[in-house]
Amino acid sequence: MIPDKKKYQNIVNDVIRESFPELKDKKISIYLYNGKKYNAGVYWPLPFLEIIFINKNIKLSNSEIKGLLVHELCHFERDIGRGWLISLFLANIYYWSNPSFRRKEERETDKLVIKKGYAREYYEFVKNQRYNKNSKYNLSLNEIKSYAKSIGKW
C-alpha cells in the first residue's frame, strides 16, 4: 500500500471524532517524510500547530495504520494534559536524552491506546512493523494482549 497523506488525515479525523473529544478542536496535520529509523512521531512546536510525521517508506494495512495513528494521537492527548510549554520541553530535551523517561512515556501511551479500545489494531501494527527501533521502549506483543485482556479491551 502506497502512503496517502489524505487517507491518513481522514483516518485521524475519524478517530478523533470517535475517541478523542479533547482533540476535536485541534488542527492536526500529517507530514510524510522519507526515513529509515522510525515509523512515525508527533511534534507540537506551537500551541496552534500539531504535526504527525509518518515515514512514507512503511507499508501498512488499514488496521495497522489505525493502530499507528491512534498511538500518535495518544501522545497528543498526554501532551495536552501537561500543557504546551512542558510538552515542548519534554519532547525536545527529556524524551530524547533520558531513556527511562522515554520508556515510561511510550508504555503509558501504549496503555492509553488500549484503554481507548484499539488494542487489536495496535497489536497488528507492532507485530508487523518494519522499522522496529523503538521496541525496547514500548509494550511487547504479550504485554499489549495481556493488558488489554486484564481491562476487558481484547
Short mmCIF file of N, CA and C in Angstrom, two decimals, residues 44-102:
data_model
loop_
_atom_site.label_atom_id
_atom_site.label_comp_id
_atom_site.label_asym_id
_atom_site.label_seq_id
_atom_site.Cartn_x
_atom_site.Cartn_y
_atom_site.Cartn_z
N TRP A 44 4.68 19.16 18.55
CA TRP A 44 3.77 20.24 18.88
C TRP A 44 4.60 21.50 19.07
N PRO A 45 5.13 22.07 17.96
CA PRO A 45 6.08 23.18 18.07
C PRO A 45 5.46 24.52 18.50
N LEU A 46 4.17 24.71 18.22
CA LEU A 46 3.46 25.93 18.59
C LEU A 46 2.10 25.54 19.15
N PRO A 47 1.52 26.36 20.01
CA PRO A 47 0.23 25.98 20.61
C PRO A 47 -0.86 25.66 19.59
N PHE A 48 -0.77 26.21 18.39
CA PHE A 48 -1.81 26.02 17.36
C PHE A 48 -1.37 25.07 16.24
N LEU A 49 -0.24 24.37 16.42
CA LEU A 49 0.29 23.55 15.33
C LEU A 49 0.73 22.18 15.86
N GLU A 50 -0.08 21.16 15.58
CA GLU A 50 0.27 19.78 15.95
C GLU A 50 0.52 19.00 14.67
N ILE A 51 1.61 18.25 14.65
CA ILE A 51 2.00 17.53 13.44
C ILE A 51 2.26 16.06 13.77
N ILE A 52 1.74 15.18 12.92
CA ILE A 52 2.11 13.76 12.97
C ILE A 52 3.00 13.51 11.76
N PHE A 53 4.21 13.06 12.03
CA PHE A 53 5.16 12.69 10.98
C PHE A 53 5.02 11.21 10.72
N ILE A 54 4.89 10.82 9.46
CA ILE A 54 4.77 9.41 9.10
C ILE A 54 5.82 9.09 8.04
N ASN A 55 6.53 8.03 8.27
CA ASN A 55 7.55 7.57 7.33
C ASN A 55 6.85 7.03 6.09
N LYS A 56 7.09 7.65 4.95
CA LYS A 56 6.40 7.20 3.73
C LYS A 56 6.94 5.89 3.18
N ASN A 57 8.00 5.35 3.77
CA ASN A 57 8.54 4.07 3.33
C ASN A 57 7.85 2.87 3.99
N ILE A 58 7.01 3.11 4.99
CA ILE A 58 6.34 1.98 5.64
C ILE A 58 5.12 1.58 4.84
N LYS A 59 4.84 0.32 4.86
CA LYS A 59 3.70 -0.23 4.14
C LYS A 59 2.83 -0.95 5.17
N LEU A 60 1.64 -0.42 5.37
CA LEU A 60 0.77 -0.92 6.42
C LEU A 60 -0.62 -1.22 5.90
N SER A 61 -1.28 -2.19 6.54
CA SER A 61 -2.70 -2.42 6.27
C SER A 61 -3.50 -1.30 6.91
N ASN A 62 -4.78 -1.21 6.58
CA ASN A 62 -5.64 -0.19 7.18
C ASN A 62 -5.68 -0.32 8.70
N SER A 63 -5.75 -1.55 9.20
CA SER A 63 -5.77 -1.77 10.64
C SER A 63 -4.47 -1.29 11.30
N GLU A 64 -3.35 -1.59 10.67
CA GLU A 64 -2.05 -1.16 11.20
C GLU A 64 -1.92 0.36 11.18
N ILE A 65 -2.42 0.99 10.11
CA ILE A 65 -2.39 2.45 10.03
C ILE A 65 -3.17 3.04 11.20
N LYS A 66 -4.34 2.50 11.45
CA LYS A 66 -5.15 3.00 12.55
C LYS A 66 -4.43 2.80 13.88
N GLY A 67 -3.81 1.64 14.08
CA GLY A 67 -3.06 1.39 15.31
C GLY A 67 -1.94 2.41 15.51
N LEU A 68 -1.20 2.68 14.45
CA LEU A 68 -0.11 3.65 14.49
C LEU A 68 -0.65 5.05 14.79
N LEU A 69 -1.67 5.48 14.06
CA LEU A 69 -2.19 6.84 14.24
C LEU A 69 -2.83 7.04 15.61
N VAL A 70 -3.52 6.05 16.12
CA VAL A 70 -4.09 6.16 17.47
C VAL A 70 -2.97 6.31 18.49
N HIS A 71 -1.89 5.55 18.33
CA HIS A 71 -0.74 5.70 19.24
C HIS A 71 -0.23 7.14 19.21
N GLU A 72 -0.07 7.71 18.03
CA GLU A 72 0.44 9.07 17.92
C GLU A 72 -0.56 10.08 18.49
N LEU A 73 -1.85 9.88 18.26
CA LEU A 73 -2.86 10.76 18.85
C LEU A 73 -2.86 10.68 20.38
N CYS A 74 -2.58 9.52 20.91
CA CYS A 74 -2.48 9.37 22.37
C CYS A 74 -1.32 10.18 22.93
N HIS A 75 -0.24 10.30 22.17
CA HIS A 75 0.84 11.19 22.60
C HIS A 75 0.32 12.62 22.72
N PHE A 76 -0.45 13.08 21.73
CA PHE A 76 -1.01 14.43 21.79
C PHE A 76 -1.94 14.60 22.99
N GLU A 77 -2.77 13.59 23.25
CA GLU A 77 -3.68 13.69 24.39
C GLU A 77 -2.89 13.84 25.69
N ARG A 78 -1.85 13.05 25.83
CA ARG A 78 -1.00 13.15 27.03
C ARG A 78 -0.31 14.52 27.09
N ASP A 79 0.14 15.01 25.94
CA ASP A 79 0.81 16.32 25.90
C ASP A 79 -0.14 17.44 26.30
N ILE A 80 -1.36 17.40 25.82
CA ILE A 80 -2.34 18.43 26.15
C ILE A 80 -2.58 18.46 27.66
N GLY A 81 -2.61 17.29 28.27
CA GLY A 81 -2.77 17.22 29.72
C GLY A 81 -1.64 17.89 30.48
N ARG A 82 -0.46 17.92 29.90
CA ARG A 82 0.71 18.55 30.53
C ARG A 82 0.82 20.03 30.19
N GLY A 83 0.25 20.41 29.07
CA GLY A 83 0.38 21.79 28.60
C GLY A 83 1.48 21.90 27.55
N TRP A 84 1.33 22.93 26.70
CA TRP A 84 2.23 23.09 25.57
C TRP A 84 3.68 23.30 25.97
N LEU A 85 3.96 24.20 26.88
CA LEU A 85 5.34 24.54 27.21
C LEU A 85 6.07 23.35 27.83
N ILE A 86 5.42 22.67 28.75
CA ILE A 86 6.05 21.49 29.36
C ILE A 86 6.26 20.40 28.33
N SER A 87 5.27 20.19 27.48
CA SER A 87 5.40 19.16 26.44
C SER A 87 6.51 19.48 25.46
N LEU A 88 6.65 20.75 25.11
CA LEU A 88 7.72 21.15 24.21
C LEU A 88 9.08 20.85 24.83
N PHE A 89 9.23 21.16 26.10
CA PHE A 89 10.48 20.87 26.81
C PHE A 89 10.72 19.37 26.86
N LEU A 90 9.70 18.61 27.23
CA LEU A 90 9.85 17.16 27.33
C LEU A 90 10.22 16.55 25.98
N ALA A 91 9.54 17.00 24.92
CA ALA A 91 9.78 16.43 23.59
C ALA A 91 11.17 16.74 23.09
N ASN A 92 11.62 17.94 23.32
CA ASN A 92 12.90 18.36 22.75
C ASN A 92 14.11 17.96 23.57
N ILE A 93 13.95 17.79 24.85
CA ILE A 93 15.12 17.53 25.69
C ILE A 93 15.00 16.19 26.42
N TYR A 94 14.02 16.10 27.29
CA TYR A 94 13.97 14.96 28.20
C TYR A 94 13.68 13.64 27.49
N TYR A 95 12.72 13.65 26.57
CA TYR A 95 12.33 12.42 25.88
C TYR A 95 13.52 11.79 25.16
N TRP A 96 14.32 12.59 24.48
CA TRP A 96 15.43 12.08 23.68
C TRP A 96 16.70 11.82 24.49
N SER A 97 16.81 12.41 25.67
CA SER A 97 18.06 12.26 26.44
C SER A 97 17.93 11.33 27.63
N ASN A 98 16.72 10.95 27.99
CA ASN A 98 16.51 10.13 29.19
C ASN A 98 15.75 8.86 28.81
N PRO A 99 16.48 7.74 28.61
CA PRO A 99 15.82 6.50 28.19
C PRO A 99 14.74 6.00 29.14
N SER A 100 14.92 6.18 30.44
CA SER A 100 13.90 5.70 31.38
C SER A 100 12.61 6.53 31.26
N PHE A 101 12.73 7.85 31.05
CA PHE A 101 11.56 8.67 30.83
C PHE A 101 10.88 8.27 29.52
N ARG A 102 11.66 8.08 28.49
CA ARG A 102 11.12 7.70 27.18
C ARG A 102 10.36 6.38 27.26
#
